[in-house]
Backbone as numpy.savetxt, mean C-alpha at the origin, in Angstrom:
# Nx Ny Nz CAx CAy CAz Cx Cy Cz
-6.53 6.74 -16.82 -7.37 6.66 -16.17 -7.14 6.60 -14.37
-7.54 7.19 -13.59 -6.59 7.60 -11.92 -6.66 6.09 -11.53
-5.36 6.38 -10.75 -4.64 4.70 -9.91 -4.28 5.50 -8.36
-4.93 4.50 -7.36 -5.22 5.02 -6.63 -4.24 3.89 -5.39
-3.77 4.34 -4.81 -2.48 3.62 -4.17 -2.66 3.24 -2.43
-2.71 1.86 -1.92 -3.32 1.83 -0.34 -1.97 1.34 0.38
-1.91 1.94 1.55 -0.64 1.89 2.29 -1.60 0.91 3.21
-0.62 0.12 3.69 -1.14 -0.90 4.74 -0.06 -1.80 5.44
-0.42 -2.28 6.39 0.60 -2.70 7.64 0.45 -4.08 7.50
1.38 -4.60 7.34 1.21 -6.24 6.83 2.32 -7.05 8.21
2.30 -7.94 8.70 3.15 -8.56 9.84 4.10 -9.72 9.28
4.28 -9.43 7.84 5.60 -10.42 6.90 5.94 -9.07 6.12
6.44 -9.21 5.60 6.91 -8.97 4.12 6.40 -8.65 2.68
5.34 -9.64 3.14 4.73 -9.29 1.39 3.41 -9.12 1.42
3.33 -7.92 1.15 1.66 -6.70 1.41 0.58 -7.14 0.41
-0.03 -6.89 1.01 -2.16 -8.00 0.19 -2.30 -7.38 0.68
-4.02 -6.75 -0.15 -5.25 -6.32 0.63 -5.63 -6.56 1.51
-5.08 -8.17 2.05 -6.20 -8.48 3.14 -5.29 -7.95 4.45
-4.06 -7.26 4.14 -3.17 -6.61 5.97 -4.06 -5.25 6.03
-3.41 -4.57 6.82 -4.12 -3.66 7.78 -4.53 -2.38 6.87
-5.17 -1.95 5.95 -5.34 -0.37 5.43 -5.16 0.58 5.87
-3.83 1.48 6.15 -3.92 2.51 6.43 -3.98 3.96 5.81
-3.79 4.31 4.59 -4.40 4.98 3.78 -3.92 4.77 2.90
-4.60 6.41 2.05 -4.45 5.58 0.11 -4.47 7.10 -0.60
-3.84 6.69 -1.24 -3.38 7.73 -1.90 -4.24 7.82 -4.12
-4.72 8.88 -3.68 -4.89 8.41 -5.73 -4.53 9.35 -6.34
-3.56 8.94 -8.22 -2.82 9.67 -8.67 -4.16 10.28 -10.06
-4.09 10.95 -10.58 -4.52 10.85 -11.80 -4.36 10.17 -12.69
-3.11 9.82 -13.07 -2.63 8.86 -14.13 -1.46 8.50 -13.69
-1.05 7.10 -13.71 1.01 6.58 -13.05 0.66 5.95 -14.08
1.75 6.85 -14.89 2.91 5.14 -15.73 3.22 3.96 -15.25
3.06 2.56 -15.86 4.26 1.80 -16.15 5.43 1.89 -15.66
5.93 1.14 -14.59 7.30 0.71 -14.01 8.36 2.23 -14.20
6.95 3.22 -13.28 7.65 4.22 -12.76 7.35 4.25 -11.70
8.34 5.26 -11.18 8.04 5.60 -9.71 7.78 6.82 -9.61
6.94 7.26 -8.93 6.03 8.83 -8.85 5.71 8.89 -6.68
7.27 9.82 -6.53 6.42 10.22 -4.68 5.58 10.79 -4.15
5.09 10.67 -3.00 3.05 10.96 -2.59 3.85 10.60 -0.97
2.83 11.72 -0.11 2.44 12.06 1.28 0.91 11.34 1.57
0.75 10.61 2.01 -0.40 9.92 3.06 -0.09 10.18 4.55
-1.07 10.84 4.87 -1.91 11.05 5.95 -2.05 9.41 6.98
-1.02 9.00 7.26 -2.07 7.69 7.52 -2.39 7.36 8.55
-3.14 7.01 9.26 -3.98 6.46 10.65 -3.79 5.16 11.12
-3.50 4.45 12.27 -3.36 3.32 12.75 -4.80 3.10 13.27
-4.97 1.84 12.55 -6.60 1.16 13.90 -6.79 1.76 15.49
-6.72 2.28 16.01 -7.04 1.65 17.18 -7.48 0.68 17.13
-6.73 -0.01 18.31 -7.13 -1.56 18.47 -5.86 -2.98 17.88
-5.34 -1.61 17.24 -4.45 -2.06 17.07 -2.96 -3.40 17.13
-3.00 -4.81 17.70 -2.28 -5.08 18.20 -0.68 -4.83 18.05
0.32 -4.07 19.81 1.09 -4.20 19.60 2.26 -4.77 19.01
3.29 -3.92 18.57 4.37 -5.37 17.45 4.85 -4.54 16.05
5.55 -5.82 15.73 6.76 -4.94 14.74 6.01 -5.47 13.30
4.93 -4.28 12.43 4.87 -4.40 11.11 6.45 -3.78 9.72
5.11 -4.34 8.60 5.77 -3.68 7.12 4.47 -2.94 6.95
5.99 -2.06 6.29 4.32 -0.63 5.89 4.74 -0.75 4.40
4.13 -1.27 3.66 3.45 -0.75 2.05 2.95 -0.55 1.38
2.57 -0.56 0.10 1.99 0.00 -1.04 1.24 -1.40 -1.84
0.04 -1.00 -2.18 -0.07 -1.58 -3.48 -0.85 -0.32 -4.05
-0.23 -0.11 -5.30 -0.75 0.11 -6.65 -2.33 -0.26 -7.53
-2.62 0.40 -7.83 -4.19 0.03 -7.68 -4.47 -0.95 -7.78
-4.57 -1.26 -6.50 -5.12 -1.79 -5.22 -6.60 -2.68 -5.55
-7.84 -2.26 -6.25 -9.05 -2.92 -6.51 -8.91 -3.08 -7.58
-7.14 -2.83 -8.65 -7.95 -3.85 -10.03 -8.22 -2.98 -11.44
-8.49 -1.55 -10.53 -9.43 -1.23 -11.57 -9.06 -0.42 -12.97
-7.44 -1.06 -12.57 -6.63 -0.20 -14.29 -6.06 -2.06 -14.95
-6.34 -1.60 -16.28 -6.13 -2.97 -16.62 -4.75 -3.12 -17.18
-4.25 -4.56 -16.91 -2.03 -4.44 -16.90 -1.98 -5.43 -17.82
-1.15 -5.77 -17.93 -0.60 -7.08 -18.58 0.11 -7.58 -17.17
0.20 -7.00 -16.27 0.52 -8.26 -14.75 -0.12 -7.79 -13.95
-0.87 -8.53 -12.63 -1.63 -7.68 -11.80 0.21 -7.86 -10.28
0.55 -9.12 -10.69 1.66 -9.69 -9.59 2.92 -8.70 -9.38
2.21 -7.03 -9.82 4.40 -6.76 -9.26 3.19 -4.77 -8.65
2.07 -4.99 -8.81 1.75 -4.15 -7.45 1.84 -3.79 -6.24
3.13 -4.68 -5.63 3.34 -4.07 -4.69 4.75 -4.09 -4.11
4.97 -3.24 -3.52 5.96 -2.39 -2.49 6.07 -3.36 -1.13
6.90 -4.00 -0.36 7.41 -3.43 1.08 8.43 -2.01 1.33
7.70 -2.26 2.56 9.14 -0.92 2.90 9.39 -0.85 4.13
10.04 -0.61 4.61 10.72 -0.64 6.31 9.53 -1.67 7.41
10.89 -2.01 8.26 9.31 -2.86 9.36 9.50 -1.35 10.56
8.13 -1.48 10.77 8.57 -0.73 12.49 7.80 -0.80 13.28
7.61 -0.05 14.30 6.60 -0.67 15.83 5.17 0.20 15.90
4.46 -0.77 16.29 3.28 0.18 16.42 3.37 -0.61 18.26
3.15 1.29 19.02 3.20 0.53 20.47 1.83 1.06 21.43
């Protein structure tokens, strides 16, 4: 089944669905324990406070795919600046 990856901005390196969603990408399928490159056009919301944020991803952000563990779907990335 399809898997949607959410791209988020977070004030800390722990990426959760409660962080600011800036884009999504949907795979037709995504095998366990793999990585898959993709490109997302992300939009930083107007009014986002100036500062440093971690950009990160959460695979299966809506927990739509049944898995043995839902705790390993998030990955923090680089620290970026919003000006």
